Amino acid sequence: MGFILTNWVLIALALISGGMLLWPLVAGGGAAGLTPASAVQLINRERAVVIDVREPGEFAAGHVGGARNVPLAQLQDKLPGAVKNKTVPLLLTCATGARAQRAVAVAKKLGYDKAQAIAGGLKAWKEANLPTEKTQ
């Protein structure tokens, strides 16, 4: 008991540090998601479908090759029509990954259990030197 009373600051610091390390897991990942390289593997091996949840103007300026555009605001209504097979991996992306994380929650509510966000969005995709397309 004397050790705890003498070193309470160190013990508190250790507990706070541990909590900060575990917070992303508890909070649902924050910036977590699939790396662009892992996304490419899912696309190639399991025929994953990429859905870009940005607005049409953003999508037209540049997007992941082969991606379909379903804006976040319309995802609940239009995703079932865009991707009928709910067992296929569904990769959601946006500019930086923030909207895609919200889209994952919507997709999972709709029954797409294999929905994942691409971490870092299109920005990370481009930084990994992966191909993009523009819509004319």
mmCIF file of N, CA and C in Angstrom:
data_model
loop_
_atom_site.group_PDB
_atom_site.id
_atom_site.type_symbol
_atom_site.label_atom_id
_atom_site.label_comp_id
_atom_site.label_asym_id
_atom_site.label_seq_id
_atom_site.Cartn_x
_atom_site.Cartn_y
_atom_site.Cartn_z
ATOM 1 N N MET A 1 0.818 -1.186 0.000
ATOM 2 C CA MET A 1 0.000 0.000 0.000
ATOM 3 C C MET A 1 0.866 1.256 0.000
ATOM 4 N N GLY A 2 2.007 1.176 0.678
ATOM 5 C CA GLY A 2 2.913 2.315 0.735
ATOM 6 C C GLY A 2 3.458 2.667 -0.646
ATOM 7 N N PHE A 3 3.702 1.651 -1.486
ATOM 8 C CA PHE A 3 4.208 1.896 -2.840
ATOM 9 C C PHE A 3 3.194 2.697 -3.654
ATOM 10 N N ILE A 4 1.934 2.339 -3.540
ATOM 11 C CA ILE A 4 0.886 3.027 -4.296
ATOM 12 C C ILE A 4 0.784 4.484 -3.850
ATOM 13 N N LEU A 5 0.821 4.720 -2.551
ATOM 14 C CA LEU A 5 0.730 6.089 -2.049
ATOM 15 C C LEU A 5 1.948 6.920 -2.438
ATOM 16 N N THR A 6 3.107 6.310 -2.445
ATOM 17 C CA THR A 6 4.329 7.020 -2.778
ATOM 18 C C THR A 6 4.429 7.321 -4.272
ATOM 19 N N ASN A 7 3.958 6.418 -5.098
ATOM 20 C CA ASN A 7 4.118 6.539 -6.552
ATOM 21 C C ASN A 7 2.799 6.731 -7.290
ATOM 22 N N TRP A 8 1.850 7.391 -6.672
ATOM 23 C CA TRP A 8 0.530 7.550 -7.284
ATOM 24 C C TRP A 8 0.591 8.321 -8.592
ATOM 25 N N VAL A 9 1.518 9.257 -8.741
ATOM 26 C CA VAL A 9 1.637 10.039 -9.977
ATOM 27 C C VAL A 9 2.075 9.130 -11.130
ATOM 28 N N LEU A 10 3.051 8.283 -10.876
ATOM 29 C CA LEU A 10 3.518 7.353 -11.916
ATOM 30 C C LEU A 10 2.423 6.361 -12.307
ATOM 31 N N ILE A 11 1.693 5.878 -11.337
ATOM 32 C CA ILE A 11 0.611 4.938 -11.606
ATOM 33 C C ILE A 11 -0.488 5.617 -12.425
ATOM 34 N N ALA A 12 -0.835 6.840 -12.053
ATOM 35 C CA ALA A 12 -1.854 7.589 -12.807
ATOM 36 C C ALA A 12 -1.385 7.838 -14.228
ATOM 37 N N LEU A 13 -0.131 8.194 -14.402
ATOM 38 C CA LEU A 13 0.432 8.432 -15.734
ATOM 39 C C LEU A 13 0.389 7.156 -16.580
ATOM 40 N N ALA A 14 0.712 6.026 -15.977
ATOM 41 C CA ALA A 14 0.666 4.743 -16.699
ATOM 42 C C ALA A 14 -0.767 4.408 -17.116
ATOM 43 N N LEU A 15 -1.730 4.636 -16.244
ATOM 44 C CA LEU A 15 -3.131 4.362 -16.568
ATOM 45 C C LEU A 15 -3.641 5.285 -17.680
ATOM 46 N N ILE A 16 -3.283 6.549 -17.616
ATOM 47 C CA ILE A 16 -3.704 7.509 -18.653
ATOM 48 C C ILE A 16 -3.073 7.143 -19.987
ATOM 49 N N SER A 17 -1.788 6.799 -19.980
ATOM 50 C CA SER A 17 -1.105 6.413 -21.224
ATOM 51 C C SER A 17 -1.756 5.171 -21.843
ATOM 52 N N GLY A 18 -2.042 4.194 -21.016
ATOM 53 C CA GLY A 18 -2.706 2.982 -21.509
ATOM 54 C C GLY A 18 -4.076 3.283 -22.079
ATOM 55 N N GLY A 19 -4.798 4.162 -21.412
ATOM 56 C CA GLY A 19 -6.116 4.552 -21.915
ATOM 57 C C GLY A 19 -6.043 5.253 -23.258
ATOM 58 N N MET A 20 -5.042 6.099 -23.421
ATOM 59 C CA MET A 20 -4.881 6.802 -24.688
ATOM 60 C C MET A 20 -4.516 5.840 -25.821
ATOM 61 N N LEU A 21 -3.750 4.816 -25.507
ATOM 62 C CA LEU A 21 -3.400 3.820 -26.518
ATOM 63 C C LEU A 21 -4.607 2.973 -26.918
ATOM 64 N N LEU A 22 -5.475 2.696 -25.974
ATOM 65 C CA LEU A 22 -6.649 1.864 -26.251
ATOM 66 C C LEU A 22 -7.836 2.646 -26.802
ATOM 67 N N TRP A 23 -7.825 3.965 -26.674
ATOM 68 C CA TRP A 23 -8.975 4.775 -27.078
ATOM 69 C C TRP A 23 -9.412 4.543 -28.524
ATOM 70 N N PRO A 24 -8.515 4.482 -29.517
ATOM 71 C CA PRO A 24 -8.974 4.257 -30.892
ATOM 72 C C PRO A 24 -9.770 2.956 -31.048
ATOM 73 N N LEU A 25 -9.397 1.922 -30.316
ATOM 74 C CA LEU A 25 -10.144 0.664 -30.385
ATOM 75 C C LEU A 25 -11.529 0.804 -29.766
ATOM 76 N N VAL A 26 -11.600 1.486 -28.641
ATOM 77 C CA VAL A 26 -12.864 1.665 -27.938
ATOM 78 C C VAL A 26 -13.800 2.597 -28.710
ATOM 79 N N ALA A 27 -13.243 3.633 -29.314
ATOM 80 C CA ALA A 27 -14.050 4.634 -30.005
ATOM 81 C C ALA A 27 -14.420 4.238 -31.421
ATOM 82 N N GLY A 28 -14.068 3.058 -31.834
ATOM 83 C CA GLY A 28 -14.460 2.612 -33.166
ATOM 84 C C GLY A 28 -13.440 2.904 -34.238
ATOM 85 N N GLY A 29 -12.240 3.197 -33.863
ATOM 86 C CA GLY A 29 -11.183 3.302 -34.843
ATOM 87 C C GLY A 29 -10.786 4.703 -35.230
ATOM 88 N N GLY A 30 -11.641 5.707 -35.110
ATOM 89 C CA GLY A 30 -11.263 7.060 -35.491
ATOM 90 C C GLY A 30 -10.765 7.105 -36.925
ATOM 91 N N ALA A 31 -9.455 7.147 -37.115
ATOM 92 C CA ALA A 31 -8.870 7.205 -38.448
ATOM 93 C C ALA A 31 -8.586 5.810 -38.989
ATOM 94 N N ALA A 32 -9.122 4.821 -38.331
ATOM 95 C CA ALA A 32 -8.868 3.455 -38.771
ATOM 96 C C ALA A 32 -9.557 3.180 -40.094
ATOM 97 N N GLY A 33 -9.136 2.152 -40.716
ATOM 98 C CA GLY A 33 -9.714 1.751 -41.987
ATOM 99 C C GLY A 33 -8.731 0.886 -42.725
ATOM 100 N N LEU A 34 -9.064 0.593 -43.909
ATOM 101 C CA LEU A 34 -8.269 -0.265 -44.764
ATOM 102 C C LEU A 34 -7.200 0.554 -45.460
ATOM 103 N N THR A 35 -5.974 0.067 -45.490
ATOM 104 C CA THR A 35 -4.927 0.786 -46.219
ATOM 105 C C THR A 35 -5.211 0.680 -47.715
ATOM 106 N N PRO A 36 -4.722 1.625 -48.502
ATOM 107 C CA PRO A 36 -4.923 1.518 -49.946
ATOM 108 C C PRO A 36 -4.389 0.214 -50.533
ATOM 109 N N ALA A 37 -3.247 -0.266 -50.036
ATOM 110 C CA ALA A 37 -2.683 -1.527 -50.540
ATOM 111 C C ALA A 37 -3.605 -2.703 -50.228
ATOM 112 N N SER A 38 -4.179 -2.726 -49.026
ATOM 113 C CA SER A 38 -5.120 -3.786 -48.659
ATOM 114 C C SER A 38 -6.395 -3.694 -49.484
ATOM 115 N N ALA A 39 -6.799 -2.469 -49.787
ATOM 116 C CA ALA A 39 -7.990 -2.270 -50.619
ATOM 117 C C ALA A 39 -7.763 -2.849 -52.010
ATOM 118 N N VAL A 40 -6.585 -2.629 -52.572
ATOM 119 C CA VAL A 40 -6.268 -3.183 -53.899
ATOM 120 C C VAL A 40 -6.331 -4.708 -53.865
ATOM 121 N N GLN A 41 -5.826 -5.305 -52.803
ATOM 122 C CA GLN A 41 -5.885 -6.770 -52.678
ATOM 123 C C GLN A 41 -7.328 -7.256 -52.645
ATOM 124 N N LEU A 42 -8.190 -6.568 -51.896
ATOM 125 C CA LEU A 42 -9.599 -6.966 -51.856
ATOM 126 C C LEU A 42 -10.269 -6.794 -53.215
ATOM 127 N N ILE A 43 -9.918 -5.729 -53.918
ATOM 128 C CA ILE A 43 -10.496 -5.494 -55.240
ATOM 129 C C ILE A 43 -10.077 -6.610 -56.190
ATOM 130 N N ASN A 44 -8.804 -6.966 -56.160
ATOM 131 C CA ASN A 44 -8.290 -7.980 -57.078
ATOM 132 C C ASN A 44 -8.680 -9.405 -56.703
ATOM 133 N N ARG A 45 -8.652 -9.732 -55.431
ATOM 134 C CA ARG A 45 -8.889 -11.115 -54.990
ATOM 135 C C ARG A 45 -10.349 -11.440 -54.720
ATOM 136 N N GLU A 46 -11.088 -10.471 -54.178
ATOM 137 C CA GLU A 46 -12.466 -10.760 -53.774
ATOM 138 C C GLU A 46 -13.495 -9.914 -54.522
ATOM 139 N N ARG A 47 -13.037 -9.237 -55.565
ATOM 140 C CA ARG A 47 -13.917 -8.410 -56.392
ATOM 141 C C ARG A 47 -14.700 -7.387 -55.557
ATOM 142 N N ALA A 48 -13.992 -6.739 -54.646
ATOM 143 C CA ALA A 48 -14.614 -5.710 -53.807
ATOM 144 C C ALA A 48 -15.128 -4.568 -54.678
ATOM 145 N N VAL A 49 -16.211 -3.967 -54.237
ATOM 146 C CA VAL A 49 -16.820 -2.844 -54.942
ATOM 147 C C VAL A 49 -16.423 -1.565 -54.207
ATOM 148 N N VAL A 50 -15.956 -0.568 -54.974
ATOM 149 C CA VAL A 50 -15.562 0.711 -54.387
ATOM 150 C C VAL A 50 -16.676 1.726 -54.615
ATOM 151 N N ILE A 51 -17.134 2.317 -53.523
ATOM 152 C CA ILE A 51 -18.162 3.363 -53.578
ATOM 153 C C ILE A 51 -17.543 4.650 -53.059
ATOM 154 N N ASP A 52 -17.583 5.685 -53.886
ATOM 155 C CA ASP A 52 -17.085 7.004 -53.511
ATOM 156 C C ASP A 52 -18.280 7.812 -53.019
ATOM 157 N N VAL A 53 -18.219 8.286 -51.774
ATOM 158 C CA VAL A 53 -19.372 8.966 -51.176
ATOM 159 C C VAL A 53 -19.281 10.491 -51.265
ATOM 160 N N ARG A 54 -18.374 10.989 -52.114
ATOM 161 C CA ARG A 54 -18.278 12.436 -52.313
ATOM 162 C C ARG A 54 -19.382 12.907 -53.249
ATOM 163 N N GLU A 55 -19.520 14.210 -53.358
ATOM 164 C CA GLU A 55 -20.513 14.803 -54.250
ATOM 165 C C GLU A 55 -20.082 14.592 -55.704
ATOM 166 N N PRO A 56 -21.026 14.593 -56.649
ATOM 167 C CA PRO A 56 -20.701 14.319 -58.057
ATOM 168 C C PRO A 56 -19.591 15.195 -58.635
ATOM 169 N N GLY A 57 -19.534 16.459 -58.275
ATOM 170 C CA GLY A 57 -18.481 17.336 -58.780
ATOM 171 C C GLY A 57 -17.096 16.912 -58.312
ATOM 172 N N GLU A 58 -17.007 16.533 -57.043
ATOM 173 C CA GLU A 58 -15.735 16.047 -56.499
ATOM 174 C C GLU A 58 -15.334 14.740 -57.174
ATOM 175 N N PHE A 59 -16.313 13.858 -57.355
ATOM 176 C CA PHE A 59 -16.078 12.558 -57.986
ATOM 177 C C PHE A 59 -15.564 12.737 -59.406
ATOM 178 N N ALA A 60 -16.171 13.655 -60.167
ATOM 179 C CA ALA A 60 -15.787 13.883 -61.558
ATOM 180 C C ALA A 60 -14.356 14.397 -61.680
ATOM 181 N N ALA A 61 -13.891 15.141 -60.677
ATOM 182 C CA ALA A 61 -12.540 15.701 -60.714
ATOM 183 C C ALA A 61 -11.461 14.642 -60.559
ATOM 184 N N GLY A 62 -11.808 13.488 -60.021
ATOM 185 C CA GLY A 62 -10.852 12.401 -59.857
ATOM 186 C C GLY A 62 -11.327 11.421 -58.802
ATOM 187 N N HIS A 63 -11.205 10.134 -59.099
ATOM 188 C CA HIS A 63 -11.662 9.098 -58.170
ATOM 189 C C HIS A 63 -10.884 7.807 -58.377
ATOM 190 N N VAL A 64 -11.055 6.886 -57.455
ATOM 191 C CA VAL A 64 -10.432 5.566 -57.553
ATOM 192 C C VAL A 64 -10.941 4.903 -58.825
ATOM 193 N N GLY A 65 -10.054 4.278 -59.576
ATOM 194 C CA GLY A 65 -10.449 3.612 -60.808
ATOM 195 C C GLY A 65 -11.537 2.570 -60.572
ATOM 196 N N GLY A 66 -12.601 2.650 -61.335
ATOM 197 C CA GLY A 66 -13.699 1.695 -61.229
ATOM 198 C C GLY A 66 -14.700 1.984 -60.124
ATOM 199 N N ALA A 67 -14.505 3.065 -59.395
ATOM 200 C CA ALA A 67 -15.417 3.390 -58.298
ATOM 201 C C ALA A 67 -16.758 3.875 -58.837
ATOM 202 N N ARG A 68 -17.794 3.656 -58.037
ATOM 203 C CA ARG A 68 -19.132 4.167 -58.341
ATOM 204 C C ARG A 68 -19.401 5.322 -57.383
ATOM 205 N N ASN A 69 -20.146 6.313 -57.845
ATOM 206 C CA ASN A 69 -20.443 7.474 -57.021
ATOM 207 C C ASN A 69 -21.842 7.390 -56.431
ATOM 208 N N VAL A 70 -21.904 7.348 -55.099
ATOM 209 C CA VAL A 70 -23.163 7.427 -54.361
ATOM 210 C C VAL A 70 -22.909 8.413 -53.221
ATOM 211 N N PRO A 71 -23.340 9.673 -53.380
ATOM 212 C CA PRO A 71 -23.082 10.676 -52.340
ATOM 213 C C PRO A 71 -23.599 10.242 -50.969
ATOM 214 N N LEU A 72 -22.890 10.634 -49.938
ATOM 215 C CA LEU A 72 -23.229 10.233 -48.570
ATOM 216 C C LEU A 72 -24.678 10.544 -48.219
ATOM 217 N N ALA A 73 -25.164 11.704 -48.631
ATOM 218 C CA ALA A 73 -26.538 12.101 -48.307
ATOM 219 C C ALA A 73 -27.576 11.167 -48.938
ATOM 220 N N GLN A 74 -27.212 10.474 -50.019
ATOM 221 C CA GLN A 74 -28.147 9.594 -50.724
ATOM 222 C C GLN A 74 -27.835 8.111 -50.498
ATOM 223 N N LEU A 75 -26.840 7.820 -49.669
ATOM 224 C CA LEU A 75 -26.360 6.449 -49.509
ATOM 225 C C LEU A 75 -27.450 5.488 -49.043
ATOM 226 N N GLN A 76 -28.210 5.894 -48.068
ATOM 227 C CA GLN A 76 -29.257 5.022 -47.516
ATOM 228 C C GLN A 76 -30.251 4.586 -48.601
ATOM 229 N N ASP A 77 -30.615 5.508 -49.488
ATOM 230 C CA ASP A 77 -31.608 5.206 -50.521
ATOM 231 C C ASP A 77 -31.015 4.527 -51.747
ATOM 232 N N LYS A 78 -29.809 4.920 -52.157
ATOM 233 C CA LYS A 78 -29.264 4.463 -53.433
ATOM 234 C C LYS A 78 -28.277 3.299 -53.359
ATOM 235 N N LEU A 79 -27.702 3.013 -52.188
ATOM 236 C CA LEU A 79 -26.724 1.929 -52.101
ATOM 237 C C LEU A 79 -27.313 0.567 -52.462
ATOM 238 N N PRO A 80 -28.509 0.222 -51.984
ATOM 239 C CA PRO A 80 -29.056 -1.088 -52.363
ATOM 240 C C PRO A 80 -29.228 -1.262 -53.874
ATOM 241 N N GLY A 81 -29.489 -0.200 -54.599
ATOM 242 C CA GLY A 81 -29.598 -0.284 -56.051
ATOM 243 C C GLY A 81 -28.244 -0.351 -56.735
ATOM 244 N N ALA A 82 -27.238 0.291 -56.131
ATOM 245 C CA ALA A 82 -25.901 0.326 -56.725
ATOM 246 C C ALA A 82 -25.133 -0.966 -56.480
ATOM 247 N N VAL A 83 -25.331 -1.582 -55.314
ATOM 248 C CA VAL A 83 -24.633 -2.826 -54.965
ATOM 249 C C VAL A 83 -25.676 -3.790 -54.423
ATOM 250 N N LYS A 84 -26.114 -4.698 -55.289
ATOM 251 C CA LYS A 84 -27.181 -5.631 -54.895
ATOM 252 C C LYS A 84 -26.674 -6.774 -54.017
ATOM 253 N N ASN A 85 -25.443 -7.244 -54.251
ATOM 254 C CA ASN A 85 -24.873 -8.362 -53.498
ATOM 255 C C ASN A 85 -24.280 -7.855 -52.187
ATOM 256 N N LYS A 86 -24.931 -8.164 -51.084
ATOM 257 C CA LYS A 86 -24.493 -7.673 -49.779
ATOM 258 C C LYS A 86 -23.363 -8.500 -49.178
ATOM 259 N N THR A 87 -22.967 -9.597 -49.842
ATOM 260 C CA THR A 87 -21.891 -10.431 -49.312
ATOM 261 C C THR A 87 -20.519 -10.035 -49.855
ATOM 262 N N VAL A 88 -20.486 -9.207 -50.883
ATOM 263 C CA VAL A 88 -19.226 -8.773 -51.483
ATOM 264 C C VAL A 88 -18.595 -7.687 -50.600
ATOM 265 N N PRO A 89 -17.255 -7.655 -50.483
ATOM 266 C CA PRO A 89 -16.638 -6.565 -49.721
ATOM 267 C C PRO A 89 -16.975 -5.207 -50.349
ATOM 268 N N LEU A 90 -17.330 -4.272 -49.506
ATOM 269 C CA LEU A 90 -17.717 -2.931 -49.944
ATOM 270 C C LEU A 90 -16.701 -1.951 -49.381
ATOM 271 N N LEU A 91 -15.988 -1.254 -50.274
ATOM 272 C CA LEU A 91 -14.970 -0.301 -49.863
ATOM 273 C C LEU A 91 -15.491 1.108 -50.095
ATOM 274 N N LEU A 92 -15.575 1.879 -49.035
ATOM 275 C CA LEU A 92 -16.098 3.239 -49.119
ATOM 276 C C LEU A 92 -14.951 4.229 -49.032
ATOM 277 N N THR A 93 -15.012 5.244 -49.874
ATOM 278 C CA THR A 93 -13.954 6.242 -49.899
ATOM 279 C C THR A 93 -14.533 7.632 -50.092
ATOM 280 N N CYS A 94 -13.725 8.622 -49.732
ATOM 281 C CA CYS A 94 -14.063 10.035 -49.926
ATOM 282 C C CYS A 94 -12.747 10.778 -50.101
ATOM 283 N N ALA A 95 -12.692 12.043 -49.792
ATOM 284 C CA ALA A 95 -11.458 12.812 -49.982
ATOM 285 C C ALA A 95 -10.379 12.427 -48.970
ATOM 286 N N THR A 96 -10.754 12.363 -47.686
ATOM 287 C CA THR A 96 -9.757 12.098 -46.641
ATOM 288 C C THR A 96 -10.116 10.934 -45.718
ATOM 289 N N GLY A 97 -11.289 10.374 -45.860
ATOM 290 C CA GLY A 97 -11.694 9.228 -45.043
ATOM 291 C C GLY A 97 -12.756 9.516 -44.006
ATOM 292 N N ALA A 98 -13.031 10.781 -43.709
ATOM 293 C CA ALA A 98 -14.004 11.125 -42.665
ATOM 294 C C ALA A 98 -15.429 10.749 -43.079
ATOM 295 N N ARG A 99 -15.846 11.135 -44.276
ATOM 296 C CA ARG A 99 -17.197 10.792 -44.748
ATOM 297 C C ARG A 99 -17.334 9.290 -44.949
ATOM 298 N N ALA A 100 -16.263 8.662 -45.378
ATOM 299 C CA ALA A 100 -16.301 7.216 -45.604
ATOM 300 C C ALA A 100 -16.544 6.464 -44.297
ATOM 301 N N GLN A 101 -15.975 6.953 -43.207
ATOM 302 C CA GLN A 101 -16.209 6.316 -41.907
ATOM 303 C C GLN A 101 -17.691 6.388 -41.533
ATOM 304 N N ARG A 102 -18.325 7.530 -41.790
ATOM 305 C CA ARG A 102 -19.764 7.658 -41.518
ATOM 306 C C ARG A 102 -20.561 6.752 -42.450
ATOM 307 N N ALA A 103 -20.091 6.637 -43.681
ATOM 308 C CA ALA A 103 -20.779 5.796 -44.663
ATOM 309 C C ALA A 103 -20.728 4.320 -44.277
ATOM 310 N N VAL A 104 -19.653 3.894 -43.628
ATOM 311 C CA VAL A 104 -19.545 2.498 -43.185
ATOM 312 C C VAL A 104 -20.687 2.170 -42.232
ATOM 313 N N ALA A 105 -20.981 3.076 -41.308
ATOM 314 C CA ALA A 105 -22.074 2.847 -40.352
ATOM 315 C C ALA A 105 -23.405 2.706 -41.078
ATOM 316 N N VAL A 106 -23.641 3.546 -42.078
ATOM 317 C CA VAL A 106 -24.887 3.466 -42.860
ATOM 318 C C VAL A 106 -24.949 2.140 -43.617
ATOM 319 N N ALA A 107 -23.853 1.774 -44.261
ATOM 320 C CA ALA A 107 -23.817 0.536 -45.039
ATOM 321 C C ALA A 107 -24.051 -0.686 -44.156
ATOM 322 N N LYS A 108 -23.462 -0.690 -42.969
ATOM 323 C CA LYS A 108 -23.641 -1.833 -42.066
ATOM 324 C C LYS A 108 -25.088 -1.936 -41.592
ATOM 325 N N LYS A 109 -25.750 -0.785 -41.382
ATOM 326 C CA LYS A 109 -27.169 -0.802 -41.016
ATOM 327 C C LYS A 109 -28.012 -1.392 -42.141
ATOM 328 N N LEU A 110 -27.558 -1.202 -43.378
ATOM 329 C CA LEU A 110 -28.287 -1.728 -44.539
ATOM 330 C C LEU A 110 -27.977 -3.199 -44.800
ATOM 331 N N GLY A 111 -27.074 -3.786 -44.019
ATOM 332 C CA GLY A 111 -26.772 -5.210 -44.162
ATOM 333 C C GLY A 111 -25.490 -5.543 -44.899
ATOM 334 N N TYR A 112 -24.674 -4.552 -45.207
ATOM 335 C CA TYR A 112 -23.387 -4.790 -45.861
ATOM 336 C C TYR A 112 -22.342 -5.010 -44.767
ATOM 337 N N ASP A 113 -22.247 -6.247 -44.295
ATOM 338 C CA ASP A 113 -21.374 -6.554 -43.165
ATOM 339 C C ASP A 113 -19.889 -6.418 -43.490
ATOM 340 N N LYS A 114 -19.526 -6.502 -44.762
ATOM 341 C CA LYS A 114 -18.118 -6.404 -45.158
ATOM 342 C C LYS A 114 -17.748 -4.993 -45.613
ATOM 343 N N ALA A 115 -18.497 -4.000 -45.166
ATOM 344 C CA ALA A 115 -18.210 -2.601 -45.526
ATOM 345 C C ALA A 115 -17.031 -2.094 -44.713
ATOM 346 N N GLN A 116 -16.094 -1.429 -45.403
ATOM 347 C CA GLN A 116 -14.917 -0.851 -44.766
ATOM 348 C C GLN A 116 -14.576 0.467 -45.449
ATOM 349 N N ALA A 117 -13.979 1.360 -44.697
ATOM 350 C CA ALA A 117 -13.519 2.629 -45.267
ATOM 351 C C ALA A 117 -12.052 2.491 -45.668
ATOM 352 N N ILE A 118 -11.698 3.154 -46.743
ATOM 353 C CA ILE A 118 -10.289 3.220 -47.125
ATOM 354 C C ILE A 118 -9.673 4.357 -46.316
ATOM 355 N N ALA A 119 -8.734 4.012 -45.442
ATOM 356 C CA ALA A 119 -8.118 4.995 -44.554
ATOM 357 C C ALA A 119 -7.417 6.082 -45.359
ATOM 358 N N GLY A 120 -7.704 7.315 -45.032
ATOM 359 C CA GLY A 120 -7.071 8.437 -45.716
ATOM 360 C C GLY A 120 -7.735 8.834 -47.013
ATOM 361 N N GLY A 121 -8.723 8.058 -47.458
ATOM 362 C CA GLY A 121 -9.487 8.381 -48.656
ATOM 363 C C GLY A 121 -8.654 8.501 -49.917
ATOM 364 N N LEU A 122 -9.135 9.330 -50.832
ATOM 365 C CA LEU A 122 -8.469 9.514 -52.119
ATOM 366 C C LEU A 122 -7.069 10.104 -51.942
ATOM 367 N N LYS A 123 -6.896 10.901 -50.904
ATOM 368 C CA LYS A 123 -5.587 11.488 -50.641
ATOM 369 C C LYS A 123 -4.550 10.388 -50.417
ATOM 370 N N ALA A 124 -4.864 9.419 -49.556
ATOM 371 C CA ALA A 124 -3.942 8.306 -49.291
ATOM 372 C C ALA A 124 -3.772 7.433 -50.531
ATOM 373 N N TRP A 125 -4.851 7.270 -51.293
ATOM 374 C CA TRP A 125 -4.803 6.477 -52.526
ATOM 375 C C TRP A 125 -3.785 7.081 -53.499
ATOM 376 N N LYS A 126 -3.854 8.406 -53.665
ATOM 377 C CA LYS A 126 -2.920 9.102 -54.562
ATOM 378 C C LYS A 126 -1.491 9.054 -54.019
ATOM 379 N N GLU A 127 -1.346 9.198 -52.711
ATOM 380 C CA GLU A 127 -0.017 9.146 -52.097
ATOM 381 C C GLU A 127 0.630 7.770 -52.283
ATOM 382 N N ALA A 128 -0.185 6.729 -52.411
ATOM 383 C CA ALA A 128 0.318 5.376 -52.656
ATOM 384 C C ALA A 128 0.573 5.141 -54.150
ATOM 385 N N ASN A 129 0.413 6.189 -54.957
ATOM 386 C CA ASN A 129 0.615 6.121 -56.415
ATOM 387 C C ASN A 129 -0.270 5.075 -57.087
ATOM 388 N N LEU A 130 -1.509 5.003 -56.650
ATOM 389 C CA LEU A 130 -2.484 4.085 -57.251
ATOM 390 C C LEU A 130 -3.301 4.836 -58.289
ATOM 391 N N PRO A 131 -3.831 4.123 -59.286
ATOM 392 C CA PRO A 131 -4.501 4.801 -60.406
ATOM 393 C C PRO A 131 -5.818 5.479 -60.030
ATOM 394 N N THR A 132 -6.030 6.630 -60.646
ATOM 395 C CA THR A 132 -7.303 7.350 -60.500
ATOM 396 C C THR A 132 -7.847 7.630 -61.889
ATOM 397 N N GLU A 133 -9.124 7.966 -61.937
ATOM 398 C CA GLU A 133 -9.784 8.310 -63.196
ATOM 399 C C GLU A 133 -10.502 9.635 -63.018
ATOM 400 N N LYS A 134 -10.813 10.263 -64.142
ATOM 401 C CA LYS A 134 -11.655 11.462 -64.139
ATOM 402 C C LYS A 134 -12.853 11.183 -65.024
ATOM 403 N N THR A 135 -14.001 11.731 -64.634
ATOM 404 C CA THR A 135 -15.199 11.593 -65.429
ATOM 405 C C THR A 135 -15.292 12.807 -66.354
ATOM 406 N N GLN A 136 -15.559 12.554 -67.607
ATOM 407 C CA GLN A 136 -15.648 13.644 -68.577
ATOM 408 C C GLN A 136 -16.943 14.406 -68.435
#
